[in-house]
Short mmCIF file of C-alpha atoms in Angstrom, two decimals:
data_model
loop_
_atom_site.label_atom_id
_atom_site.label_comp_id
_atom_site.label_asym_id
_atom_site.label_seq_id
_atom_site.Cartn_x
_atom_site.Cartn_y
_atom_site.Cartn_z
CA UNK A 1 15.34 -7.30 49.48
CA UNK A 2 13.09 -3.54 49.25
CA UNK A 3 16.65 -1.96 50.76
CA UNK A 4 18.56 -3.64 48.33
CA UNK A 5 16.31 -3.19 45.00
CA UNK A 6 16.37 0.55 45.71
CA UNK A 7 19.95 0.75 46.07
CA UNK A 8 20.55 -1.20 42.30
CA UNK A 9 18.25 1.13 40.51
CA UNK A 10 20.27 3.67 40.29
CA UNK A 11 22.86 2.03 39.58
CA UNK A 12 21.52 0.20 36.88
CA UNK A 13 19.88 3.44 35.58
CA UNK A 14 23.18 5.06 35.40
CA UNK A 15 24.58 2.49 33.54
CA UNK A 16 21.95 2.14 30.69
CA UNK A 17 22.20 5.76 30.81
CA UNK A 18 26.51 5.32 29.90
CA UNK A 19 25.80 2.76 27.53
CA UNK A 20 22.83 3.00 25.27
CA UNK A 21 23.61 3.62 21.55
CA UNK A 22 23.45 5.53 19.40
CA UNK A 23 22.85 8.99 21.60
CA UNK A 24 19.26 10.86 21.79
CA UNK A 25 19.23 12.97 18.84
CA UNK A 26 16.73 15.37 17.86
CA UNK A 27 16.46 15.65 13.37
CA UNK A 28 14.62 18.59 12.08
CA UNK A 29 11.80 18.43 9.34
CA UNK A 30 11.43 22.44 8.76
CA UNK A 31 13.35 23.49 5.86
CA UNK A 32 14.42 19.73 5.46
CA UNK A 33 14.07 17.71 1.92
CA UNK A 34 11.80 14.81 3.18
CA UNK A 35 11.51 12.21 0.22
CA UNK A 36 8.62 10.04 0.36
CA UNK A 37 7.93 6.43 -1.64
CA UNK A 38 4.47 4.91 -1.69
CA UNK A 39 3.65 8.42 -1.53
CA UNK A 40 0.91 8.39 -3.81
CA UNK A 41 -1.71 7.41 -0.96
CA UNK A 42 -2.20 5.92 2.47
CA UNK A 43 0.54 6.27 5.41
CA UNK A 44 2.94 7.54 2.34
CA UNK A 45 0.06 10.64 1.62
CA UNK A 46 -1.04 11.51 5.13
CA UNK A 47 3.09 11.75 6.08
CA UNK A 48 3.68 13.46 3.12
CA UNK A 49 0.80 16.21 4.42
CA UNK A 50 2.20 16.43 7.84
CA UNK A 51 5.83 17.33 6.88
CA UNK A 52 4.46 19.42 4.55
CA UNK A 53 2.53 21.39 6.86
CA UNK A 54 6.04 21.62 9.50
CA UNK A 55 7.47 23.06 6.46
CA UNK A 56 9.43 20.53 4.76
CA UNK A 57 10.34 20.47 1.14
CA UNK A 58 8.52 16.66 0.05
CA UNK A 59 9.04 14.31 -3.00
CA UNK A 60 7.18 12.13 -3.50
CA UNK A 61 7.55 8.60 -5.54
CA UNK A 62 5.18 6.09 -6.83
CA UNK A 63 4.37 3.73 -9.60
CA UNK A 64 0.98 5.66 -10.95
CA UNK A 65 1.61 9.10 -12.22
CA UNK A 66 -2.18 9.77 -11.84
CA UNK A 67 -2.22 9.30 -8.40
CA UNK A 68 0.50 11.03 -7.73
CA UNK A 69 -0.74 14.10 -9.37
CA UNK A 70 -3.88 13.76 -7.02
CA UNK A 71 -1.71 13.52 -3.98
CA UNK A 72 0.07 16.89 -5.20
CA UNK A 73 -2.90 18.84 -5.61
CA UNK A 74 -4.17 17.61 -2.10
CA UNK A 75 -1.00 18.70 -0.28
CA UNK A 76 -1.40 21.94 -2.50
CA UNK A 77 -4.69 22.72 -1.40
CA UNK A 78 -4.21 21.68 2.18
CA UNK A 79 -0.88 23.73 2.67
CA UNK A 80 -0.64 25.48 -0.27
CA UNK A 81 2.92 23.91 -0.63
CA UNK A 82 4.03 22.31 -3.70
CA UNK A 83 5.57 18.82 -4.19
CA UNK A 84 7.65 17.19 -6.29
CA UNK A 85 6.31 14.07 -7.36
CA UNK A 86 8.67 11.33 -9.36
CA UNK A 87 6.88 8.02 -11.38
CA UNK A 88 9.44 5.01 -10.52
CA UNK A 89 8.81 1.38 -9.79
CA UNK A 90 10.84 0.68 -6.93
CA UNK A 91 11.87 -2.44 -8.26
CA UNK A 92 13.42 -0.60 -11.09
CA UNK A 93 16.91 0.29 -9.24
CA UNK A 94 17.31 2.47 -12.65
CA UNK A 95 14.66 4.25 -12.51
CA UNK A 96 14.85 5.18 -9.03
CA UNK A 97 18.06 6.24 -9.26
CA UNK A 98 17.20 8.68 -11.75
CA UNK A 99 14.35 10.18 -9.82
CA UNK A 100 16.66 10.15 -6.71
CA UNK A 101 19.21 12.12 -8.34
CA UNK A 102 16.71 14.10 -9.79
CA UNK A 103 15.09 15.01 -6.45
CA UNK A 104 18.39 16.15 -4.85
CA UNK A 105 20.12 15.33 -1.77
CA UNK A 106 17.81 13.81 0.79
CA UNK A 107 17.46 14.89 4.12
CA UNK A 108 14.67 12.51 5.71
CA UNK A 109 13.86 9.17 3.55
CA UNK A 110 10.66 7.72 4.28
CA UNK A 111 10.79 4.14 2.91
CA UNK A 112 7.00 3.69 2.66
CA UNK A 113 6.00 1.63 -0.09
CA UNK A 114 4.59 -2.10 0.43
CA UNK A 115 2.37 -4.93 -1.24
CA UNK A 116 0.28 -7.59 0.65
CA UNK A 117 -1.58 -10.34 -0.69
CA UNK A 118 -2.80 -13.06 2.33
CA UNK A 119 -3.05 -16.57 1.36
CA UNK A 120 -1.01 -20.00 3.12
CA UNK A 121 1.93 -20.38 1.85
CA UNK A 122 0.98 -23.57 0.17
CA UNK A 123 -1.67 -22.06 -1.82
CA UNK A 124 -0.15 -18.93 -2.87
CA UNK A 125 2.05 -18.36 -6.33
CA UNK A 126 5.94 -17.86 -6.29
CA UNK A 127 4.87 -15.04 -8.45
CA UNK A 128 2.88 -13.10 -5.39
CA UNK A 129 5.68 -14.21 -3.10
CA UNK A 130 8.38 -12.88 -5.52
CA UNK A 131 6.26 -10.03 -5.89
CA UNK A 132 5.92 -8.75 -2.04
CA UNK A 133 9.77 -9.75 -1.49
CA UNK A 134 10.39 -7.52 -4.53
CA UNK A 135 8.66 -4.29 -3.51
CA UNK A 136 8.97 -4.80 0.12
CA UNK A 137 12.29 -5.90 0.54
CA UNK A 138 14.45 -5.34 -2.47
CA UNK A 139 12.46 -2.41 -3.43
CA UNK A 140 14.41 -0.71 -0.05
CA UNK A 141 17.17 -1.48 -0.58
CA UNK A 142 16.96 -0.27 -4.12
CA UNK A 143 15.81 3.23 -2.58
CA UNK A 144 18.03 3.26 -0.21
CA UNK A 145 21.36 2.52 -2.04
CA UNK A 146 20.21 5.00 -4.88
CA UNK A 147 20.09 8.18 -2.06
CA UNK A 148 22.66 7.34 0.11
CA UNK A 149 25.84 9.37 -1.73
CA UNK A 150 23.65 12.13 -1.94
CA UNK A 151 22.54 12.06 1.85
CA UNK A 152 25.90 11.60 2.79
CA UNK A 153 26.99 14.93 0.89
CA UNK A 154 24.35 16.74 2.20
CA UNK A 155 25.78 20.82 3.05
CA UNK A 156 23.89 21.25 6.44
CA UNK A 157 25.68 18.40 8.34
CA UNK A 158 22.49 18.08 10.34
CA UNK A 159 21.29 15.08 11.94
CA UNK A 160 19.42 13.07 8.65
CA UNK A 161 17.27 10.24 9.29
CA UNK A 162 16.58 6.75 6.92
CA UNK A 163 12.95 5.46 8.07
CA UNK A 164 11.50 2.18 6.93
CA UNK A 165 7.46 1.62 7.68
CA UNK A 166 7.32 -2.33 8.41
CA UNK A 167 4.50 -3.59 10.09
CA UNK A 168 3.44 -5.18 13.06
CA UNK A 169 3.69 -8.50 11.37
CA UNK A 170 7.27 -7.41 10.83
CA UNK A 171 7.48 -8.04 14.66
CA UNK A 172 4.84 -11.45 14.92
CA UNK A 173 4.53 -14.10 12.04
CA UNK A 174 0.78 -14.39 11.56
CA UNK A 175 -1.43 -17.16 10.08
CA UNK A 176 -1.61 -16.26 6.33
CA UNK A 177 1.34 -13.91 6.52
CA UNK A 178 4.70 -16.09 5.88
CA UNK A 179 5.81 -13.98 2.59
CA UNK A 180 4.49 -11.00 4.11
CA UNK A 181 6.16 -11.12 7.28
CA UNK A 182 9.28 -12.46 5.59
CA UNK A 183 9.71 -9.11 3.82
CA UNK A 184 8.83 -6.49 6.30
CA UNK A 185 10.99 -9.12 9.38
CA UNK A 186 14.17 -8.19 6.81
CA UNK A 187 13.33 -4.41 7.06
CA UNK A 188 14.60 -4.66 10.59
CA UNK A 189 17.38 -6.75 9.80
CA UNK A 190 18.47 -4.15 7.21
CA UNK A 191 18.07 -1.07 9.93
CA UNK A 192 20.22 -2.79 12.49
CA UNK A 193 23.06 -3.04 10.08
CA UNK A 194 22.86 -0.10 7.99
CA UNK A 195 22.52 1.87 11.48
CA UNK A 196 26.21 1.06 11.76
CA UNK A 197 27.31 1.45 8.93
CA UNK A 198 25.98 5.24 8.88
CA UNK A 199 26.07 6.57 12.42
CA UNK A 200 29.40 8.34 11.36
CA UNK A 201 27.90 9.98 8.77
CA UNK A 202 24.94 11.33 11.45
CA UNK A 203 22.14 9.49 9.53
CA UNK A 204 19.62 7.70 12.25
CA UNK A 205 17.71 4.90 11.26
CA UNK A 206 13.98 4.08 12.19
CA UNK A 207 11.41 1.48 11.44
CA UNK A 208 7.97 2.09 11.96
CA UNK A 209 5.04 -0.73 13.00
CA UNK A 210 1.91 0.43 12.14
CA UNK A 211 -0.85 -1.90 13.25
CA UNK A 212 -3.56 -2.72 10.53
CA UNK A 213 -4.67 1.04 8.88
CA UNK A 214 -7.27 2.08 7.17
CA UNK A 215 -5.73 2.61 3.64
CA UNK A 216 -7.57 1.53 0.01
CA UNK A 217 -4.54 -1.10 0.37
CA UNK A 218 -5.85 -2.34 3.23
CA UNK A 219 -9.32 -2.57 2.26
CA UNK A 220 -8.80 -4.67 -0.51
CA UNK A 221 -6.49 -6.97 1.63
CA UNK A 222 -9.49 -7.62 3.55
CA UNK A 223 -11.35 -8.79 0.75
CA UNK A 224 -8.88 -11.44 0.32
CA UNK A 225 -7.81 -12.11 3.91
CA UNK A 226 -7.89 -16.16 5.43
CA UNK A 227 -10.55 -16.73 7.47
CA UNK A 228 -8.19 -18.00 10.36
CA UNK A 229 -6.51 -14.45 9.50
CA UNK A 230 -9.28 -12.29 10.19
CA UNK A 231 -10.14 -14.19 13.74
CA UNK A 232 -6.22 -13.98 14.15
CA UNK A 233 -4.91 -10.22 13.13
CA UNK A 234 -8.27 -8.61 14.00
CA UNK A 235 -7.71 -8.96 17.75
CA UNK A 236 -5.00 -5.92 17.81
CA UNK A 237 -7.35 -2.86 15.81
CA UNK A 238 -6.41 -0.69 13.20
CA UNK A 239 -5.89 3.12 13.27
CA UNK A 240 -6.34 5.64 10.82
CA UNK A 241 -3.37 6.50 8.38
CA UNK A 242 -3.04 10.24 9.74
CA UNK A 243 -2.75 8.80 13.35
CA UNK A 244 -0.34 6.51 12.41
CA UNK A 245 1.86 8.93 10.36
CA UNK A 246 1.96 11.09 13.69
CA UNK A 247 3.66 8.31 15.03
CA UNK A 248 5.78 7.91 12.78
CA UNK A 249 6.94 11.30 12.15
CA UNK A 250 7.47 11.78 15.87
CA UNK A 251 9.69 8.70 15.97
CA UNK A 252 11.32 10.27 13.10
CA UNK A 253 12.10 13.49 14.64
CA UNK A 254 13.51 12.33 17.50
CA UNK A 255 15.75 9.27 15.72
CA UNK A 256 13.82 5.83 17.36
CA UNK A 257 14.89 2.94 16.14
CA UNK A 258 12.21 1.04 16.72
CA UNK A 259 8.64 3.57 16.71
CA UNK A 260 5.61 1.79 17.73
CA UNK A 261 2.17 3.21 17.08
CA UNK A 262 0.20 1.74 19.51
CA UNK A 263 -0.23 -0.37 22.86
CA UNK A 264 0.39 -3.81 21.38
CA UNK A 265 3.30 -2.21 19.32
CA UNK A 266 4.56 -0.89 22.61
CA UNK A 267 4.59 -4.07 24.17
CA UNK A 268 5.86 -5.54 20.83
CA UNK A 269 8.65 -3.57 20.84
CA UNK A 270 9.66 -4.35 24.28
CA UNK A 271 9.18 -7.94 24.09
CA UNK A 272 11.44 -8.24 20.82
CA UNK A 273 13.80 -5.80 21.67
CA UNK A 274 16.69 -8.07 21.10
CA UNK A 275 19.58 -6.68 20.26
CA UNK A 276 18.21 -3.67 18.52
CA UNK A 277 19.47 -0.42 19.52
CA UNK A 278 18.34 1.83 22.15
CA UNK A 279 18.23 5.77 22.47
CA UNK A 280 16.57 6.09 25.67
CA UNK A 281 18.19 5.04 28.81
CA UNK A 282 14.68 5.11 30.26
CA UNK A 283 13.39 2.69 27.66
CA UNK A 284 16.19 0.97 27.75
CA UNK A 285 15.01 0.49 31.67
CA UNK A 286 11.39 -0.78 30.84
CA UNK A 287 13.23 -3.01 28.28
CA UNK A 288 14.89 -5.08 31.45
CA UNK A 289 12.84 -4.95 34.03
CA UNK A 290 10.13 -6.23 31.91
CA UNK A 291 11.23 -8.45 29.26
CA UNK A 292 10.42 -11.73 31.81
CA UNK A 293 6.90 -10.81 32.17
CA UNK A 294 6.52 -9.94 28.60
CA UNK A 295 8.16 -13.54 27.68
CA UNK A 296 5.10 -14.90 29.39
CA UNK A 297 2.32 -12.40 28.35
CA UNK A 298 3.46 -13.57 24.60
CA UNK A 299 3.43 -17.09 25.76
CA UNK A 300 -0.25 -16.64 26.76
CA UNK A 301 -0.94 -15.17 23.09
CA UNK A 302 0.51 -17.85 21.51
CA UNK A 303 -1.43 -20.42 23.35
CA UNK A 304 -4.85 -18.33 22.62
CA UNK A 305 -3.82 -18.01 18.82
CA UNK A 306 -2.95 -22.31 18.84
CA UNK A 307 -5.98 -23.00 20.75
CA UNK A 308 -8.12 -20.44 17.92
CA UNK A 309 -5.93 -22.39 15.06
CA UNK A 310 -6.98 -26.07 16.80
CA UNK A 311 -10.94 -25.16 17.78
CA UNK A 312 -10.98 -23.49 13.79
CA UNK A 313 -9.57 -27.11 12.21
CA UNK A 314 -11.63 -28.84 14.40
CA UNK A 315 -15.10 -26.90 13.24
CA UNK A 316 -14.04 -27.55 9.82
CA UNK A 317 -13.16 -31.14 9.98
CA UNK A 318 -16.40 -31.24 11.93
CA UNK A 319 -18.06 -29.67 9.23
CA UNK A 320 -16.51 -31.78 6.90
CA UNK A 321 -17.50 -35.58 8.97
CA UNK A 322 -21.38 -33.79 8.50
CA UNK A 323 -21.58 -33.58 4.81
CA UNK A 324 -20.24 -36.96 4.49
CA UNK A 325 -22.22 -38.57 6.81
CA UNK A 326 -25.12 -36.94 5.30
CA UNK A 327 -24.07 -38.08 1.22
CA UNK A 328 -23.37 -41.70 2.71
CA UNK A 329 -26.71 -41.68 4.04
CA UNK A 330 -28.36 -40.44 1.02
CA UNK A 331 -26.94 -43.23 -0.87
#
């Protein structure tokens, strides 16, 4: 069984090395026209800094002009690098056009910007729902279909890359989530397509899954989060907005598909793999061997997040038998 293991792993390595697509790439920031939305502040801001400081040329675009003007002098004083910032709502396709075609041809489009409001699904408003499918989810596709002809005119001919920042509840549905997830679970829907549709035009497509980060947006999510959400999405950590830009500007540069940011997004990635594409023959590797033993690691989660959903109801209802008890005993 040893002898016979050792002789298929090269084999199988040499295949996955023949077949994974697209091909390792490698797309330069220096010199590059990065174009940033949700730029304004959080992940958007602390990637905008970093290409800034590899010497890209970085637009910016968000709703509030104010902020935006902060985030410019920031960068300014940081790198001493100007930006150009543009004031669009990406739900406007209009307006982003304008400030698309305003910009200039894009080399690297960061697809950053995103709205979350927790609440069940039966107690939130078709206005919030409509609202986070908007931005999220037809908000990128607005951007995206607005800098495309321009990306694909570009002079240099160099490798280009389309990014979208999802989230880890892009990969997992999550208690308190279902509109949220629903719009960042469509980002990677849209990558896998529009990765074939522009590989001949050498434009790589990436999605990012930051974990929870410390942004403003975050902390006021918090505020507002289930209960059963904070016992359930507090188990993987957060990171800090600069760390998880490094991730993602990494994944960038060297054209992932899929770009993780931490441990649990490792093994996220792995586990829903699918039939998302692959760069690495090497990943591609861990991808097999592993996926079985994954299956049943995420098996275990879901069991632990059911039995935390079951014991919550059940201290509630508990709760609940208490206080009447204690009013029909009153009376």
């Amino acid at each position: 069984m040893v002898l016979l293991s050792l002789i298929l792993l090269p084999i199988l390595l040499l295949l996955l090395y023949f077949i994974v697509r697209p091909r390792p790439v490698t797309i330069p920031i220096k010199n590059r026209h990065v174009f940033i939305t949700g730029g304004s502040s959080g992940i958007g801001l602390a990637l905008a800094h970093q290409a800034a400081s590899q010497g890209a040329r970085v637009s910016l675009l968000a709703r509030s002009l104010n902020k935006l003007q902060e985030a410019k002098e920031s960068i300014r004083r940081s790198s001493g690098l100007d930006v150009s910032i543009f004031s669009a709502d990406v739900r406007d396709y209009d307006a982003v056009q304008k400030a698309v075609n305003d910009a200039g041809p894009i080399d690297v489009l960061v697809v950053n910007q995103g709205v979350f409001v927790p609440q069940e699904l039966e107690k939130q408003g078709l206005d919030e729902i409509k609202f986070m499918i908007d931005v999220n989810l037809m908000g990128s596709f607005n951007v995206i279909k607005a800098a495309l002809p321009l990306m694909k005119e570009r002079k240099d001919r160099l490798p280009a890359s389309i990014s979208l920042i999802s989230s880890q509840a892009g990969q997992v549905g999550i208690y308190g989530y279902a509109a949220y997830s629903a719009s960042k679970f469509g980002l990677r829907g849209l990558a896998e397509a529009l990765q074939q549709e522009v590989i001949a035009d050498n434009i790589h497509v990436s999605v990012v899954y930051p974990p929870d980060t410390d942004t403003p947006g975050f902390e006021k999510e918090n505020e507002v989060r289930p209960e059963l959400t904070k016992l359930l999405a507090g188990s993987s950590g957060s990171m800090k907005a600069d760390e998880v830009a490094k991730k993602a500007l990494d994944g960038i540069k060297s054209g992932s598909f899929t770009v993780p940011c931490n441990f649990e997004g490792h093994m996220l990635a792995i586990a829903t793999a699918g039939l998302s594409p692959e760069r690495s023959f090497l990943m591609a590797f861990i991808e097999v061997a592993s996926v079985g033993v994954l299956r049943l690691v995420g098996l275990f989660f879901q069991w632990n997040w059911y039995q935390t959903i079951e014991n919550w109801h059940a201290k509630k209802n508990s709760k609940f038998a208490i206080i009447d008890l204690s009013i029909y005993t009153q009376e």
